[in-house]
Coordinates of C-alpha atoms in Angstrom, one line a residue:
X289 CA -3.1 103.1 87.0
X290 CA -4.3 100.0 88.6
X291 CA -3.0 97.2 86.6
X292 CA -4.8 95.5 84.2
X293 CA -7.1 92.5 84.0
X294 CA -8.1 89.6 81.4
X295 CA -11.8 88.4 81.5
X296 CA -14.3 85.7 79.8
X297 CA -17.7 87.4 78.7
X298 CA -20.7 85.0 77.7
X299 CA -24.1 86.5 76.2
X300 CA -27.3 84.8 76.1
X301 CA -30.1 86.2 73.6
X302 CA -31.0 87.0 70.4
X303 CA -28.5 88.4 68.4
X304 CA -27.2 89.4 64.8
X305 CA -23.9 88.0 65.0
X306 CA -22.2 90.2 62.7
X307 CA -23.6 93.2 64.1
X308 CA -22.6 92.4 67.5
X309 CA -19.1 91.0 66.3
X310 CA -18.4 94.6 64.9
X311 CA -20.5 96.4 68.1
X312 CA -17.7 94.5 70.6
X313 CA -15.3 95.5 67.9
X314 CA -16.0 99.5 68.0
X315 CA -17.1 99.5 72.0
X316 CA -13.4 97.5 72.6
X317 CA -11.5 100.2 70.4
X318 CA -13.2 103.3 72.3
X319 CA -12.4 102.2 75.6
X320 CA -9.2 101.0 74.6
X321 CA -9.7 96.9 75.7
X322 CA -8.4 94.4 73.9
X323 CA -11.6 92.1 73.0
X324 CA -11.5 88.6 71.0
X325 CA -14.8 87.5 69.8
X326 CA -14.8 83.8 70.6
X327 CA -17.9 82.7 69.7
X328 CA -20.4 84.5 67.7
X329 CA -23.9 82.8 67.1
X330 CA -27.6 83.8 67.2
X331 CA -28.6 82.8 70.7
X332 CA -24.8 83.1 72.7
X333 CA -21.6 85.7 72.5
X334 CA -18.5 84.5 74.3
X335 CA -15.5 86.8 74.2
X336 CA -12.4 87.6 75.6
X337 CA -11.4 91.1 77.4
X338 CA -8.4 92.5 78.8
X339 CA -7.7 95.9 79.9
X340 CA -8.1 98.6 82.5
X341 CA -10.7 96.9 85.3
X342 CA -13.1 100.0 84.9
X343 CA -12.6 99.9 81.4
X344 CA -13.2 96.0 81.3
X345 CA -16.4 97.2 83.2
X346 CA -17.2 99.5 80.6
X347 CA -17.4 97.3 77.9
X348 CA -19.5 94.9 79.6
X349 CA -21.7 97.6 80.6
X350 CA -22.0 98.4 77.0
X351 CA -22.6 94.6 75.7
X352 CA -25.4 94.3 78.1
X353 CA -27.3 97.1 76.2
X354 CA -26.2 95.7 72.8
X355 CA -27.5 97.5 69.7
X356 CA -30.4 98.0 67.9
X357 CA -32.9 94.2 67.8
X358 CA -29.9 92.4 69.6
X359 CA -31.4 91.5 73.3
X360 CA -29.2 90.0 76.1
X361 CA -30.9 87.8 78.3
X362 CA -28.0 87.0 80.4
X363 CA -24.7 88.1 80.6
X364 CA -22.0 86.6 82.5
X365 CA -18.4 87.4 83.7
X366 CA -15.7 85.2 84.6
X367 CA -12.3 84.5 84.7
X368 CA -11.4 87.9 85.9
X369 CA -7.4 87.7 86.4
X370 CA -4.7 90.3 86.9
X371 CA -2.4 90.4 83.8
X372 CA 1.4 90.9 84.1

């Protein structure tokens, strides 16, 4: 096991809110991350990861493809920090 790591995850696009709220939800619980929407609006999706790095990985993997008429236009990743 290497650890694990906290992360800051913003989305640009056009997006459902709720649906995407409840995508990060179901995505977070399969890969086992602990993710906090922090901001959930039409046009931007910030959120908060922590977890397994490759897992981390995962689920931003997963939020770039978004679901159904949600598109991300950019997607970036910050604040990646090992947690105790």
């Amino acid at each position: 096991m290497c650890g694990t790591i906290s992360s800051a995850l913003t989305l640009v696009g056009r997006f459902d809110p709720v649906a995407m709220t409840h995508f990060v939800a179901a995505r977070a619980d399969l890969l086992q991350v602990r993710a906090t929407v922090v901001v959930a609006t039409r046009h931007r999706i910030e959120l908060h990861t922590e977890g397994e790095p490759d897992l981390v990985d995962a689920l931003e993997t997963a939020c770039a493809l978004a679901p159904d008429t949600n598109v991300v236009l950019d997607l970036t990743s910050t604040e990646r920090n090992p947690t105790p």
